[in-house]
Amino acid sequence: MPRSSIGPNSTPPDLTATDDRAPTRCGYVALIGAPNSGKSTLLNRLVGHKLAIVTPKAQTTRTRLLGIAIERSTQIIFVDTPGIFEPKRRLDTAMVKAAWSGAEDADETLLLVDAARGIDENTRRITGALRQRGRRSILALNKIDRVHREKLLSLAAALSREAEFDPVFMISGLTGDGVEDVKRRLAANLPPGPWLFPEDQVSDASERMIAAEITREQVFLQLHDELPYASTVETEKWEDKPDGSVRIEQVVYVQRPRQRAIVLGERGQRIKSIGARAREELERLLERRVHLFLFVKVRENWAEDPERFAALRLDYRV
Ligand SMILES: Nc1nc2c(ncn2[C@@H]2O[C@H](COP(=O)(O)OP(=O)(O)OP(=O)(O)O)[C@@H](O)[C@H]2O)c(=O)[nH]1
Ligand SMILES: [Mg+2]
């Protein structure tokens, strides 16, 4: 069966569908790491679908997102998390809290370190917390396509002095180098048990939510300075048309009238370009025609508004 269903659907898990010669295994694996270490890129590669948005800017991911992969008789439920950093705003605190609770609820944690960047303050904060919690983690030095081998070995040694890691992998989420080894090892580590999701489901996020993320990805890619961080995107309407296409209405919230003017751009050129790229991406993802309508609204306090947190599936009470 093609693994085609993105979000939750009404089909109950078919627990008999797995290889009945081998007992099934199932469990959660949290991907944790500093912002920009490559967690979302790796999640997409492990699952074989674009689920999580990826940009060169830090703090792209704002909430936990499940990506579900199958490795022989094991269902691996990967948890993409926001990067762990020193939070300043309420939104940051909620993001970091979501990341840690993702790690705590998981059977295994995989710490990603950007090998080109090495051990920075954020990574040190994570290794300190792992050590304090007495938590063993698997380590993946990521982005090895950008780093010489000698540097990798010394980085692995330095990290092993910070916390307990077993084993250590060297991978590139971008090229896929080493990723299958990590996946196999994780599958073997997970406990025996029935699969928790239908075998064709690849994420817990709804199509509405992923669609909002795709537009937010363009906001991150096409806007700069404080704007990506001052914006959030929500899907307000989703209408399946009889001709097979879908009409999607989304709101881009910003905090200031001046920011709204920048998002719109001169004669609406910027929002048009954000919409055009997001629509292309959505059509690829949903495999149908998409009519995308974007509205830009000023909500000075959106980053303090419980409704916006709920849309991001973040805990407001941080
Ligand atoms: N060269 C190289 N770049 C990578 C690799 N993995 C990710 N990147 C790039 O690193 C940047 C950040 O990737 P993300 O996957 O968004 O990182 P993240 O850890 O999810 O970031 P946050 O969500 O902000 O915490 C993007 O520009 C990716 O293309 C890799 O293996 N090699
Ligand atoms: Mg991410």
Short mmCIF file of C-alpha atoms and ligand atoms in Angstrom, two decimals:
data_model
loop_
_atom_site.label_atom_id
_atom_site.label_comp_id
_atom_site.label_asym_id
_atom_site.label_seq_id
_atom_site.Cartn_x
_atom_site.Cartn_y
_atom_site.Cartn_z
CA MET A 1 0.00 0.00 0.00
CA PRO A 2 1.43 3.42 -0.83
CA ARG A 3 2.24 5.45 2.25
CA SER A 4 0.13 8.34 1.14
CA SER A 5 -1.95 9.63 4.01
CA ILE A 6 -0.33 12.69 5.55
CA GLY A 7 -2.53 13.39 8.53
CA PRO A 8 -4.80 11.39 10.80
CA ASN A 9 -7.54 9.55 8.97
CA SER A 10 -10.42 7.40 10.00
CA THR A 11 -8.82 4.04 9.09
CA PRO A 12 -8.00 2.08 12.23
CA PRO A 13 -4.47 0.66 12.45
CA ASP A 14 -4.19 -2.58 10.50
CA LEU A 15 -2.03 -4.43 12.96
CA THR A 16 -2.14 -7.62 10.94
CA ALA A 17 -0.56 -6.01 7.90
CA THR A 18 3.03 -6.30 9.08
CA ASP A 19 5.38 -9.17 8.41
CA ASP A 20 3.94 -11.90 10.60
CA ARG A 21 7.17 -13.85 10.77
CA ALA A 22 8.73 -11.12 12.92
CA PRO A 23 7.16 -9.63 16.03
CA THR A 24 6.41 -5.96 15.51
CA ARG A 25 8.21 -3.14 17.27
CA CYS A 26 7.14 0.44 17.69
CA GLY A 27 8.33 3.54 19.48
CA TYR A 28 9.08 7.23 19.50
CA VAL A 29 12.43 8.77 18.56
CA ALA A 30 12.90 12.47 19.30
CA LEU A 31 15.24 14.48 17.09
CA ILE A 32 16.75 17.18 19.26
CA GLY A 33 19.49 19.72 18.69
CA ALA A 34 20.42 23.36 18.42
CA PRO A 35 18.45 25.49 15.96
CA ASN A 36 19.59 24.90 12.37
CA SER A 37 21.34 21.58 13.14
CA GLY A 38 19.30 19.84 10.43
CA LYS A 39 16.53 18.05 12.38
CA SER A 40 13.73 18.79 9.94
CA THR A 41 15.84 17.90 6.89
CA LEU A 42 16.65 14.57 8.53
CA LEU A 43 13.03 13.93 9.48
CA ASN A 44 11.93 14.43 5.88
CA ARG A 45 14.63 12.07 4.64
CA LEU A 46 13.87 9.39 7.22
CA VAL A 47 10.18 9.44 6.33
CA GLY A 48 10.66 9.98 2.60
CA HIS A 49 8.13 12.84 2.48
CA LYS A 50 8.38 16.57 2.83
CA LEU A 51 6.57 17.06 6.12
CA ALA A 52 8.66 19.59 7.99
CA ILE A 53 9.69 22.91 6.55
CA VAL A 54 13.40 23.64 6.13
CA THR A 55 15.11 27.00 5.79
CA PRO A 56 18.64 28.33 6.30
CA LYS A 57 17.33 30.49 9.18
CA ALA A 58 17.43 29.34 12.81
CA GLN A 59 14.21 28.63 14.73
CA THR A 60 12.27 27.56 11.68
CA THR A 61 10.39 24.74 13.42
CA ARG A 62 7.99 25.99 16.08
CA THR A 63 6.27 22.86 17.30
CA ARG A 64 6.52 19.11 17.58
CA LEU A 65 5.69 17.20 14.43
CA LEU A 66 5.53 13.45 13.99
CA GLY A 67 6.99 11.74 10.95
CA ILE A 68 6.25 8.04 10.78
CA ALA A 69 8.65 5.61 9.07
CA ILE A 70 8.62 1.87 8.62
CA GLU A 71 11.79 -0.20 8.90
CA ARG A 72 10.89 -3.83 8.19
CA SER A 73 8.63 -4.88 11.08
CA THR A 74 9.24 -1.72 13.11
CA GLN A 75 7.22 1.47 13.05
CA ILE A 76 9.47 4.37 14.03
CA ILE A 77 7.62 7.51 15.10
CA PHE A 78 10.09 10.36 14.69
CA VAL A 79 9.42 13.56 16.59
CA ASP A 80 10.79 16.69 14.94
CA THR A 81 11.24 19.35 17.60
CA PRO A 82 12.01 23.06 17.65
CA GLY A 83 15.67 23.83 18.22
CA ILE A 84 16.76 24.20 21.82
CA PHE A 85 18.10 27.68 22.57
CA GLU A 86 17.89 30.31 25.27
CA PRO A 87 14.29 31.49 25.13
CA LYS A 88 13.37 35.16 25.39
CA ARG A 89 9.74 35.55 24.36
CA ARG A 90 6.78 33.46 25.53
CA LEU A 91 6.72 31.85 22.08
CA ASP A 92 10.40 30.85 22.42
CA THR A 93 9.78 29.37 25.86
CA ALA A 94 6.85 27.34 24.51
CA MET A 95 9.00 26.13 21.59
CA VAL A 96 11.85 24.99 23.82
CA LYS A 97 9.40 23.36 26.21
CA ALA A 98 7.84 21.46 23.30
CA ALA A 99 11.32 20.29 22.29
CA TRP A 100 12.17 18.96 25.74
CA SER A 101 8.83 17.30 26.28
CA GLY A 102 9.31 15.64 22.89
CA ALA A 103 12.58 14.23 24.18
CA GLU A 104 11.18 13.17 27.52
CA ASP A 105 8.21 11.32 26.07
CA ALA A 106 10.34 9.44 23.55
CA ASP A 107 11.85 5.95 23.78
CA GLU A 108 15.08 7.21 22.20
CA THR A 109 16.60 10.60 21.61
CA LEU A 110 18.85 11.41 18.72
CA LEU A 111 20.95 14.52 19.26
CA LEU A 112 21.95 16.27 16.06
CA VAL A 113 25.03 18.43 16.02
CA ASP A 114 25.97 20.54 13.00
CA ALA A 115 29.53 19.26 12.51
CA ALA A 116 30.51 22.35 10.54
CA ARG A 117 29.47 24.58 13.43
CA GLY A 118 30.86 22.34 16.19
CA ILE A 119 29.88 22.66 19.85
CA ASP A 120 28.13 25.97 20.37
CA GLU A 121 26.39 27.39 23.42
CA ASN A 122 23.05 25.81 22.46
CA THR A 123 24.55 22.36 22.03
CA ARG A 124 26.34 22.73 25.35
CA ARG A 125 23.02 23.62 26.98
CA ILE A 126 21.55 20.38 25.62
CA THR A 127 24.45 18.12 26.59
CA GLY A 128 24.36 19.70 30.08
CA ALA A 129 20.67 18.93 30.43
CA LEU A 130 21.12 15.36 29.15
CA ARG A 131 23.91 14.80 31.67
CA GLN A 132 21.83 16.26 34.48
CA ARG A 133 18.87 14.05 33.60
CA GLY A 134 21.16 11.02 33.37
CA ARG A 135 19.81 10.47 29.88
CA ARG A 136 21.74 8.50 27.29
CA SER A 137 21.27 9.67 23.75
CA ILE A 138 22.34 8.63 20.30
CA LEU A 139 24.57 11.22 18.67
CA ALA A 140 24.57 12.13 15.02
CA LEU A 141 27.19 14.50 13.71
CA ASN A 142 25.29 16.01 10.81
CA LYS A 143 26.30 17.90 7.65
CA ILE A 144 29.39 15.74 7.16
CA ASP A 145 29.30 16.72 3.49
CA ARG A 146 30.80 20.01 4.67
CA VAL A 147 33.50 18.76 7.05
CA HIS A 148 36.86 16.95 6.94
CA ARG A 149 37.05 13.57 8.63
CA GLU A 150 39.72 14.56 11.20
CA LYS A 151 37.50 17.32 12.48
CA LEU A 152 34.64 14.83 12.89
CA LEU A 153 36.69 12.52 15.07
CA SER A 154 37.83 15.28 17.39
CA LEU A 155 34.31 16.66 17.60
CA ALA A 156 32.94 13.22 18.52
CA ALA A 157 35.58 12.90 21.23
CA ALA A 158 34.79 16.37 22.61
CA LEU A 159 31.06 15.63 22.71
CA SER A 160 31.62 12.32 24.48
CA ARG A 161 33.22 14.28 27.31
CA GLU A 162 30.03 16.36 27.64
CA ALA A 163 27.44 13.57 27.95
CA GLU A 164 26.90 9.85 27.40
CA PHE A 165 26.35 8.96 23.76
CA ASP A 166 25.93 5.49 22.39
CA PRO A 167 26.43 5.07 19.52
CA VAL A 168 27.81 7.96 17.47
CA PHE A 169 26.86 8.32 13.81
CA MET A 170 28.23 10.58 11.13
CA ILE A 171 25.60 11.57 8.64
CA SER A 172 24.34 14.04 6.11
CA GLY A 173 20.61 14.59 6.17
CA LEU A 174 21.04 16.51 2.95
CA THR A 175 22.74 13.79 0.88
CA GLY A 176 21.38 10.84 2.87
CA ASP A 177 24.87 9.60 3.70
CA GLY A 178 24.72 7.35 6.79
CA VAL A 179 21.00 7.87 7.33
CA GLU A 180 19.95 4.26 6.67
CA ASP A 181 22.41 3.03 9.32
CA VAL A 182 20.87 5.35 11.90
CA LYS A 183 17.39 4.22 10.96
CA ARG A 184 18.27 0.52 11.26
CA ARG A 185 19.93 1.04 14.64
CA LEU A 186 16.99 3.01 15.99
CA ALA A 187 14.54 0.37 14.80
CA ALA A 188 16.49 -2.33 16.62
CA ASN A 189 16.47 -0.27 19.84
CA LEU A 190 12.70 0.21 19.98
CA PRO A 191 10.55 -2.01 22.20
CA PRO A 192 8.40 -4.86 20.87
CA GLY A 193 4.77 -3.86 20.51
CA PRO A 194 1.97 -3.18 18.07
CA TRP A 195 2.18 -0.31 15.60
CA LEU A 196 0.45 2.81 16.92
CA PHE A 197 -0.49 4.33 13.56
CA PRO A 198 -2.00 2.93 10.34
CA GLU A 199 0.80 1.82 8.06
CA ASP A 200 -0.02 4.42 5.39
CA GLN A 201 0.00 7.39 7.76
CA VAL A 202 3.16 9.51 7.61
CA SER A 203 2.40 12.30 10.09
CA ASP A 204 0.08 13.45 12.86
CA ALA A 205 -0.20 16.93 11.36
CA SER A 206 -3.34 17.76 9.41
CA GLU A 207 -3.12 18.89 5.79
CA ARG A 208 -4.36 22.32 6.94
CA MET A 209 -1.46 22.64 9.31
CA ILE A 210 1.15 21.46 6.82
CA ALA A 211 -0.29 23.91 4.28
CA ALA A 212 0.17 26.77 6.76
CA GLU A 213 3.74 25.62 7.35
CA ILE A 214 4.49 25.62 3.61
CA THR A 215 3.49 29.28 3.43
CA ARG A 216 5.49 30.04 6.57
CA GLU A 217 8.49 28.44 4.85
CA GLN A 218 8.19 31.02 2.07
CA VAL A 219 7.86 33.79 4.66
CA PHE A 220 11.15 32.58 6.17
CA LEU A 221 12.82 32.26 2.77
CA GLN A 222 11.63 35.49 1.20
CA LEU A 223 11.66 37.89 4.17
CA HIS A 224 14.53 38.89 6.40
CA ASP A 225 15.59 40.50 9.67
CA GLU A 226 12.88 40.25 12.32
CA LEU A 227 10.05 39.54 9.88
CA PRO A 228 10.08 35.72 9.87
CA TYR A 229 10.01 35.78 13.67
CA ALA A 230 7.29 38.44 13.80
CA SER A 231 5.00 36.36 11.54
CA THR A 232 2.81 33.33 11.85
CA VAL A 233 0.52 31.66 9.31
CA GLU A 234 -2.82 29.94 9.79
CA THR A 235 -5.13 28.12 7.40
CA GLU A 236 -8.59 29.60 7.84
CA LYS A 237 -10.59 27.88 5.11
CA TRP A 238 -10.17 24.69 3.14
CA GLU A 239 -12.69 23.89 0.47
CA ASP A 240 -12.49 20.80 -1.72
CA LYS A 241 -13.93 21.64 -5.13
CA PRO A 242 -15.96 19.25 -7.31
CA ASP A 243 -13.29 19.51 -10.05
CA GLY A 244 -10.70 17.97 -7.68
CA SER A 245 -8.94 21.22 -6.86
CA VAL A 246 -8.81 22.82 -3.44
CA ARG A 247 -9.36 26.43 -2.36
CA ILE A 248 -7.22 27.39 0.63
CA GLU A 249 -7.46 30.69 2.50
CA GLN A 250 -4.68 31.59 4.89
CA VAL A 251 -3.84 34.53 7.13
CA VAL A 252 -0.32 35.80 7.68
CA TYR A 253 -0.24 37.55 11.04
CA VAL A 254 2.37 40.24 11.68
CA GLN A 255 2.87 42.57 14.64
CA ARG A 256 3.12 46.05 13.10
CA PRO A 257 1.54 47.96 10.20
CA ARG A 258 5.05 48.58 8.87
CA GLN A 259 5.67 44.82 8.75
CA ARG A 260 2.40 44.33 6.89
CA ALA A 261 3.61 46.81 4.27
CA ILE A 262 6.86 44.83 3.83
CA VAL A 263 5.08 41.48 3.59
CA LEU A 264 2.76 42.92 0.95
CA GLY A 265 5.65 44.58 -0.88
CA GLU A 266 5.46 47.26 -3.50
CA ARG A 267 2.20 46.85 -5.43
CA GLY A 268 1.67 43.54 -3.61
CA GLN A 269 4.66 41.93 -5.35
CA ARG A 270 6.10 40.22 -2.25
CA ILE A 271 2.94 38.53 -1.05
CA LYS A 272 2.25 37.51 -4.64
CA SER A 273 5.62 35.82 -4.84
CA ILE A 274 5.18 34.13 -1.43
CA GLY A 275 1.78 32.87 -2.55
CA ALA A 276 3.04 31.66 -5.93
CA ARG A 277 5.89 29.61 -4.46
CA ALA A 278 3.73 28.21 -1.65
CA ARG A 279 1.05 27.23 -4.15
CA GLU A 280 3.56 25.39 -6.37
CA GLU A 281 4.86 23.50 -3.37
CA LEU A 282 1.34 22.67 -2.16
CA GLU A 283 0.32 21.38 -5.57
CA ARG A 284 3.30 19.04 -5.53
CA LEU A 285 2.51 17.87 -2.01
CA LEU A 286 -1.26 17.45 -2.38
CA GLU A 287 -1.03 16.25 -5.99
CA ARG A 288 -3.89 18.49 -7.12
CA ARG A 289 -4.63 22.01 -8.23
CA VAL A 290 -4.56 24.58 -5.45
CA HIS A 291 -6.14 28.03 -5.33
CA LEU A 292 -4.31 29.83 -2.54
CA PHE A 293 -5.51 33.13 -1.07
CA LEU A 294 -3.30 34.96 1.44
CA PHE A 295 -4.44 37.78 3.72
CA VAL A 296 -2.01 39.78 5.85
CA LYS A 297 -3.34 41.00 9.21
CA VAL A 298 -1.75 43.05 11.95
CA ARG A 299 -2.14 41.52 15.43
CA GLU A 300 0.26 43.32 17.68
CA ASN A 301 0.11 40.62 20.34
CA TRP A 302 -0.22 37.44 18.33
CA ALA A 303 2.84 35.99 20.08
CA GLU A 304 0.95 36.39 23.38
CA ASP A 305 -2.40 35.12 22.10
CA PRO A 306 -3.56 31.65 23.27
CA GLU A 307 -5.42 31.13 19.99
CA ARG A 308 -2.23 31.49 17.94
CA PHE A 309 -0.46 29.05 20.27
CA ALA A 310 -3.29 26.55 19.85
CA ALA A 311 -2.94 26.77 16.06
CA LEU A 312 0.74 25.92 16.48
CA ARG A 313 -0.17 23.16 18.96
CA LEU A 314 1.99 24.90 21.56
CA ASP A 315 1.30 25.08 25.28
CA TYR A 316 0.39 28.66 26.19
CA ARG A 317 0.87 28.12 29.93
CA VAL A 318 4.67 28.27 29.94
N1 LIG B 1 25.32 20.92 3.94
C1 LIG B 1 24.31 20.44 4.64
N2 LIG B 1 23.28 21.26 4.98
C2 LIG B 1 22.26 20.74 5.69
C3 LIG B 1 22.23 19.37 6.10
N3 LIG B 1 21.09 19.18 6.81
C4 LIG B 1 20.45 20.37 6.84
N4 LIG B 1 21.14 21.31 6.16
C5 LIG B 1 20.79 22.72 5.97
O1 LIG B 1 20.78 23.35 7.25
C6 LIG B 1 19.74 24.34 7.30
C7 LIG B 1 18.82 24.06 8.48
O2 LIG B 1 18.15 22.84 8.26
P1 LIG B 1 16.84 22.44 9.06
O3 LIG B 1 16.52 21.04 8.72
O4 LIG B 1 15.78 23.48 8.88
O5 LIG B 1 17.39 22.53 10.57
P2 LIG B 1 16.56 22.39 11.92
O6 LIG B 1 17.45 21.75 12.91
O7 LIG B 1 15.25 21.73 11.68
O8 LIG B 1 16.33 23.94 12.30
P3 LIG B 1 15.25 24.59 13.32
O9 LIG B 1 13.91 24.08 12.94
O10 LIG B 1 15.41 26.04 13.08
O11 LIG B 1 15.66 24.18 14.70
C8 LIG B 1 19.04 24.28 5.96
O12 LIG B 1 19.58 25.28 5.12
C9 LIG B 1 19.38 22.89 5.43
O13 LIG B 1 19.39 22.80 4.02
C10 LIG B 1 23.32 18.53 5.71
O14 LIG B 1 23.40 17.34 6.02
N5 LIG B 1 24.32 19.13 4.99
MG MG B 2 13.35 22.37 12.05
#
